Amino acid sequence: MHTGITRKKPLKNRFLLSGILLLSGILWISGCSKDSEGIFYSLEQEEKAIDNSLPNDVRITGNMIKVTVGSEDRYYLCAGSLFYRTTDLSDNKPWTQVKSPLSFGIVSGVAAVGGRIYVSLSNGKEHGLFRLTPDGNQFEYSGSSDNLYAAKQIIRLFTLNNTLFASVGTILDDTFELLFWDGSALVPTGVHTYKIVAGAWDGVNYWFATPADVFRFSTAPSLNGWIPTPYYSYETYTQSNTSPDPAFNGKSYFTDLFADFSDSTVSSPPYPLYLSSSDGYILKTKDGGGSWKSSGDHNRSFQSISKVKDIIVLGAGGSVVRELPNAVSADDLDTSEIPGGNFSRLPDLYGSNVIRVFGFGDILYVGTTANGLWRGDYSTDPKSPAWSQE
């Protein structure tokens, strides 16, 4: 029962409490740098994201492309199912889901080549490579004969130098292989037993990465034409302690490759190539692999790499997104920042696990494991992009 009597705290305890609160305030202020995580931001700063029609809880299961279909520019996205929408962000048109030709099929890749869109799917038991109809609205499927490749699960699908590549196989049966589309079927490049997780073309060389190896090929793919000898291999390095460049010494856990064709400082190929690692490193070459530069250990798990405006961006797993603002202009791979704008006021975004980033000029898309797809518009002010949820 309340008696109306207020018991005062001893003077000593009050000074102690004041000191603790003052110290806490100082630590909070000094700890909230531009690179701080979302936990340091107050509830008053948080805001609800502008939202589009894509389900907010989808998992990004593959890549994203921008392609012209007829007279319309579209994005296609692998998010469990295949989705598409117009690239005109002002028209507010919803994302449209494309019905899968495989029951419970999960989309792992989408790529455009020769004016057609190819999509890879698997439901665990059945696998497939399918084309969309010329209008891009549905799968070209009337029976099993429309499945262009069913032998193995396709884990990555990408287009390099107008050629479609597919990384196939699973860890369960150790049947990894790199295939390419010869105009009528997927056929072997000659690279096998390696799990290819990323590919890029720098204008001269074809580059591919596994978690522990990097391949470089200077000739166009042909049937079994590439000899599967890595340009760099972590296993070989541990045995001989040699690598093609000191920047590679002991490096592994590679995740993604990005060739920067929009680098205005380069007048002819090869174009700058970036390699990311889940072990916290970024590597860059500007001469087709003749020499490399490596960052220090960022102590973050980099899962994906791309570019928006003139900024190299990284999907950093639980650390969400990181920008390398000086990587293009000064080859600075160590200076890292979180994006500006309303990024840090969106708890569903800065609390996400980001596994893919896709840059399209002034627009950056960020794919997560459970919080859907996010868009950063850098067109007005690269230092303060406007973020929203798709």
XYZ file of C-alpha atoms in Angstrom:
390
model
C 0.000 0.000 0.000
C 1.259 3.462 -0.875
C 1.777 5.581 2.278
C 2.647 8.867 0.553
C 6.106 8.806 2.148
C 9.026 9.108 -0.273
C 12.199 7.477 0.969
C 15.271 9.384 -0.247
C 18.287 7.494 -1.477
C 21.544 8.031 0.403
C 23.647 10.877 -1.038
C 26.489 8.497 -1.872
C 24.212 6.226 -3.940
C 22.738 9.193 -5.791
C 26.197 10.393 -6.843
C 27.080 6.843 -7.909
C 23.930 6.533 -10.020
C 24.561 9.937 -11.641
C 28.098 8.918 -12.480
C 26.952 5.672 -14.111
C 24.342 7.504 -16.209
C 26.875 10.142 -17.284
C 29.441 7.493 -18.233
C 26.792 5.541 -20.157
C 25.857 8.670 -22.095
C 29.462 9.355 -23.015
C 29.991 5.772 -24.174
C 26.781 5.854 -26.225
C 27.728 9.083 -27.980
C 31.307 8.004 -28.705
C 30.182 4.535 -29.829
C 27.692 5.741 -32.440
C 30.002 6.225 -35.390
C 28.823 6.165 -39.011
C 29.640 2.471 -39.095
C 27.572 1.546 -36.039
C 25.005 -1.232 -36.193
C 21.260 -0.691 -35.819
C 21.157 -1.573 -32.132
C 22.660 1.844 -31.320
C 19.834 3.805 -32.927
C 16.919 4.969 -30.811
C 13.319 4.000 -31.392
C 12.528 7.633 -32.179
C 14.805 7.478 -35.248
C 13.259 4.350 -36.727
C 10.736 4.631 -39.511
C 8.484 2.378 -41.546
C 9.789 1.650 -45.033
C 7.908 2.638 -48.154
C 6.731 -0.714 -49.466
C 5.981 -2.218 -52.874
C 4.097 -5.405 -53.761
C 6.802 -8.078 -53.406
C 6.236 -10.237 -50.290
C 8.438 -8.867 -47.516
C 9.472 -12.264 -46.167
C 10.749 -13.845 -49.394
C 14.247 -15.285 -49.542
C 16.454 -14.300 -52.442
C 17.421 -17.608 -54.058
C 19.377 -16.439 -57.097
C 20.329 -13.423 -59.131
C 18.517 -10.432 -60.630
C 18.756 -9.038 -64.163
C 17.609 -5.990 -66.102
C 16.470 -6.750 -69.656
C 14.353 -5.272 -72.441
C 11.332 -7.364 -73.429
C 9.566 -5.956 -76.466
C 9.340 -2.240 -75.758
C 9.465 -2.596 -71.959
C 12.474 -2.585 -69.658
C 12.049 -5.110 -66.848
C 13.698 -6.533 -63.777
C 13.568 -10.310 -63.245
C 14.281 -11.640 -59.751
C 14.878 -15.098 -58.248
C 13.031 -15.119 -54.923
C 11.829 -18.694 -54.515
C 9.637 -18.131 -57.556
C 10.499 -15.942 -60.540
C 9.125 -12.385 -60.324
C 9.251 -9.473 -62.744
C 8.260 -5.809 -62.883
C 8.954 -2.760 -65.041
C 12.108 -0.751 -64.279
C 10.089 2.490 -64.289
C 9.963 3.094 -60.537
C 7.363 5.860 -60.862
C 4.608 3.731 -62.364
C 3.969 1.738 -59.144
C 3.247 -1.427 -61.096
C 3.350 -4.546 -58.891
C 5.738 -7.449 -59.105
C 4.255 -10.328 -61.103
C 4.953 -13.944 -60.160
C 5.617 -16.394 -62.999
C 4.134 -19.861 -62.462
C 6.814 -22.547 -62.255
C 6.818 -25.492 -64.713
C 8.116 -27.726 -61.895
C 5.901 -28.506 -58.924
C 7.402 -26.731 -55.880
C 10.318 -25.652 -58.046
C 12.747 -23.118 -56.555
C 14.378 -20.684 -58.975
C 18.191 -20.568 -58.718
C 19.097 -18.388 -61.682
C 17.878 -16.146 -64.489
C 19.894 -14.927 -67.482
C 19.277 -13.336 -70.863
C 21.113 -14.277 -74.054
C 20.225 -14.121 -77.733
C 17.062 -12.147 -77.029
C 15.612 -14.898 -74.794
C 15.382 -15.316 -71.016
C 16.555 -18.579 -69.428
C 15.616 -19.739 -65.928
C 16.979 -22.610 -63.802
C 14.821 -24.438 -61.255
C 14.873 -27.464 -58.964
C 12.558 -29.097 -56.452
C 15.189 -31.499 -55.138
C 14.101 -34.424 -57.285
C 13.564 -32.740 -60.628
C 15.827 -30.136 -62.199
C 15.392 -27.931 -65.200
C 16.510 -25.139 -67.492
C 13.609 -23.404 -69.206
C 13.012 -20.460 -71.511
C 10.378 -17.814 -71.082
C 8.034 -17.095 -73.962
C 9.125 -14.171 -76.193
C 6.795 -11.815 -74.295
C 8.589 -12.753 -71.035
C 5.337 -13.400 -69.148
C 5.417 -17.175 -68.696
C 7.502 -20.285 -69.151
C 7.669 -21.904 -72.551
C 6.422 -25.279 -71.349
C 4.031 -27.842 -72.761
C 5.871 -30.995 -71.690
C 9.219 -32.463 -70.694
C 10.646 -31.719 -74.143
C 10.734 -28.017 -73.194
C 13.133 -28.769 -70.342
C 16.472 -27.792 -71.877
C 18.623 -29.473 -69.200
C 17.456 -31.916 -66.519
C 20.540 -33.984 -65.664
C 21.813 -32.024 -62.649
C 20.790 -29.195 -60.379
C 21.886 -25.774 -61.634
C 23.271 -23.743 -58.739
C 24.329 -20.616 -60.676
C 23.271 -19.237 -64.055
C 24.932 -16.223 -65.662
C 25.714 -14.564 -69.000
C 29.313 -13.577 -69.793
C 30.268 -12.009 -73.133
C 26.906 -13.008 -74.651
C 27.377 -16.642 -73.609
C 25.166 -18.477 -71.129
C 26.997 -20.426 -68.415
C 25.609 -22.842 -65.834
C 27.335 -24.141 -62.720
C 25.792 -27.541 -61.971
C 25.977 -30.342 -59.390
C 25.513 -30.829 -55.668
C 27.776 -31.568 -52.739
C 25.859 -34.808 -52.103
C 27.144 -36.577 -55.215
C 30.193 -34.398 -55.961
C 29.250 -33.897 -59.608
C 30.175 -30.223 -60.004
C 30.703 -29.008 -63.552
C 30.757 -25.776 -65.550
C 28.649 -25.862 -68.710
C 27.894 -23.361 -71.480
C 25.066 -22.986 -73.996
C 26.290 -23.793 -77.514
C 23.095 -22.561 -79.174
C 21.045 -25.703 -78.701
C 22.147 -27.370 -75.444
C 24.279 -27.021 -72.320
C 27.643 -28.697 -72.994
C 30.839 -29.114 -70.906
C 33.512 -26.409 -70.876
C 36.043 -28.905 -69.550
C 35.965 -27.506 -65.998
C 34.671 -30.202 -63.639
C 34.847 -31.311 -59.969
C 34.967 -27.609 -58.980
C 31.949 -25.827 -57.472
C 31.781 -22.572 -59.429
C 30.057 -19.905 -57.315
C 30.738 -16.792 -59.442
C 31.795 -15.705 -62.901
C 32.822 -12.494 -64.686
C 34.281 -11.335 -67.998
C 36.693 -8.381 -67.912
C 36.559 -7.701 -71.649
C 39.484 -10.033 -72.333
C 39.383 -12.929 -69.844
C 36.706 -15.194 -68.446
C 37.025 -15.480 -64.656
C 35.387 -18.034 -62.374
C 35.658 -18.590 -58.639
C 35.047 -21.492 -56.302
C 35.297 -21.042 -52.523
C 39.008 -21.934 -52.734
C 40.047 -21.435 -56.376
C 40.130 -18.821 -59.123
C 40.161 -19.672 -62.843
C 41.166 -17.437 -65.769
C 40.570 -18.296 -69.436
C 41.518 -16.055 -72.356
C 39.784 -18.078 -75.084
C 36.080 -18.403 -75.812
C 34.418 -21.541 -74.447
C 34.263 -24.617 -76.649
C 33.285 -28.213 -76.054
C 35.722 -29.430 -73.346
C 38.091 -26.704 -74.523
C 39.175 -25.349 -71.134
C 41.792 -27.189 -69.090
C 40.702 -27.109 -65.413
C 43.949 -25.745 -63.992
C 43.275 -22.984 -61.456
C 44.923 -19.590 -61.823
C 45.075 -19.699 -58.010
C 44.255 -22.523 -55.611
C 44.287 -22.352 -51.829
C 45.125 -26.065 -51.679
C 48.148 -25.607 -53.941
C 49.214 -22.580 -51.926
C 49.174 -24.517 -48.645
C 51.330 -27.205 -50.256
C 53.880 -25.009 -52.046
C 53.383 -21.619 -50.364
C 53.230 -19.922 -53.773
C 50.503 -17.896 -55.459
C 50.282 -15.833 -58.683
C 50.476 -12.611 -56.654
C 51.285 -11.831 -52.997
C 47.782 -10.364 -52.598
C 46.412 -13.920 -52.858
C 48.667 -15.438 -50.205
C 46.563 -17.784 -48.102
C 43.232 -16.351 -49.305
C 40.088 -18.509 -49.624
C 36.325 -18.503 -49.020
C 35.698 -16.605 -52.278
C 32.088 -15.614 -52.903
C 31.674 -13.264 -55.872
C 33.327 -11.561 -58.853
C 32.504 -8.189 -60.397
C 33.932 -6.643 -63.582
C 33.545 -2.850 -63.643
C 32.759 -1.907 -67.256
C 31.582 1.551 -66.155
C 34.931 2.665 -64.707
C 35.456 5.994 -66.490
C 39.218 5.909 -65.879
C 39.624 2.875 -68.162
C 39.541 3.409 -71.928
C 40.003 -0.186 -73.075
C 39.831 -3.711 -71.651
C 40.680 -5.479 -69.491
C 38.379 -3.665 -67.087
C 38.905 -3.635 -63.306
C 37.920 -6.885 -61.628
C 36.929 -7.283 -57.978
C 36.863 -10.497 -55.948
C 35.089 -10.765 -52.589
C 35.590 -13.229 -49.769
C 33.481 -14.318 -46.826
C 36.756 -14.260 -44.899
C 36.670 -10.446 -44.941
C 38.888 -9.556 -47.922
C 38.414 -7.672 -51.200
C 40.905 -8.088 -54.054
C 41.221 -5.971 -57.213
C 43.133 -6.230 -60.489
C 43.242 -3.607 -63.228
C 45.452 -5.447 -65.715
C 43.685 -8.760 -66.268
C 45.344 -10.538 -63.380
C 48.919 -9.352 -63.930
C 48.925 -7.725 -60.502
C 46.474 -7.539 -57.613
C 45.756 -5.418 -54.577
C 44.136 -6.784 -51.434
C 42.310 -5.085 -48.602
C 43.085 -5.791 -45.008
C 40.754 -8.054 -43.050
C 37.406 -6.239 -42.731
C 36.222 -8.867 -40.237
C 32.946 -9.214 -42.142
C 31.456 -11.958 -44.265
C 31.224 -10.487 -47.760
C 28.739 -12.520 -49.805
C 28.282 -10.413 -52.936
C 29.811 -7.432 -54.744
C 28.439 -4.883 -57.216
C 28.469 -1.161 -58.017
C 26.017 1.751 -57.764
C 26.933 5.202 -59.099
C 30.728 5.231 -58.595
C 30.609 3.237 -55.366
C 31.587 -0.409 -54.963
C 29.050 -2.064 -52.654
C 29.134 -5.353 -50.778
C 26.478 -7.653 -49.421
C 27.964 -8.254 -45.984
C 25.770 -10.962 -44.469
C 24.745 -10.043 -40.932
C 26.608 -6.746 -41.315
C 24.065 -5.909 -44.055
C 25.649 -3.587 -46.676
C 29.035 -1.902 -46.871
C 30.226 0.719 -49.340
C 33.820 1.176 -50.511
C 33.602 4.879 -51.483
C 37.193 5.193 -52.749
C 37.701 1.795 -54.382
C 37.104 3.061 -57.923
C 38.884 6.415 -57.744
C 41.832 5.522 -55.508
C 41.976 1.704 -55.364
C 41.222 2.060 -51.646
C 39.806 -1.304 -50.580
C 40.030 -0.615 -46.848
C 37.808 2.424 -46.260
C 34.341 1.029 -45.539
C 31.067 2.793 -44.722
C 27.437 1.934 -44.208
C 25.038 3.558 -46.708
C 23.597 6.954 -45.892
C 20.079 8.286 -46.231
C 17.374 6.560 -44.215
C 19.274 3.230 -44.196
C 19.972 3.298 -40.453
C 16.395 4.201 -39.570
C 14.891 1.048 -41.099
C 15.177 -1.784 -38.540
C 13.896 -4.433 -40.946
C 16.732 -3.503 -43.300
C 19.700 -3.001 -40.965
C 18.639 -6.116 -39.074
C 18.748 -8.259 -42.231
C 21.196 -10.853 -43.503
C 22.212 -9.599 -46.958
C 23.456 -12.230 -49.386
C 23.155 -10.480 -52.775
C 23.581 -6.933 -54.075
C 22.613 -5.880 -57.599
C 23.613 -2.499 -59.009
C 21.833 -0.980 -61.999
C 23.248 2.496 -62.614
C 21.814 4.760 -59.912
C 19.714 2.005 -58.319
C 20.948 -0.639 -55.894
C 18.939 -3.711 -54.934
C 19.738 -5.638 -51.767
C 18.605 -9.256 -51.393
C 18.182 -10.840 -47.963
C 17.674 -14.317 -46.539
C 14.304 -13.583 -44.942
C 13.424 -9.873 -45.267
C 12.790 -9.694 -48.982
C 14.292 -7.243 -51.464
C 15.284 -3.636 -50.716
C 15.964 -0.749 -53.071
C 18.393 2.134 -52.622
C 17.911 5.110 -54.978
C 21.268 6.919 -55.345
C 20.167 9.143 -58.242
C 19.699 12.373 -56.263
C 22.471 12.170 -53.668
C 24.853 9.173 -53.463
C 25.664 10.148 -49.867
C 21.991 10.048 -48.920
C 20.116 7.420 -50.965
C 16.395 6.854 -50.420
C 15.699 3.292 -49.235
C 12.432 1.383 -49.613
C 11.286 -2.220 -49.519
C 10.116 -3.988 -52.626
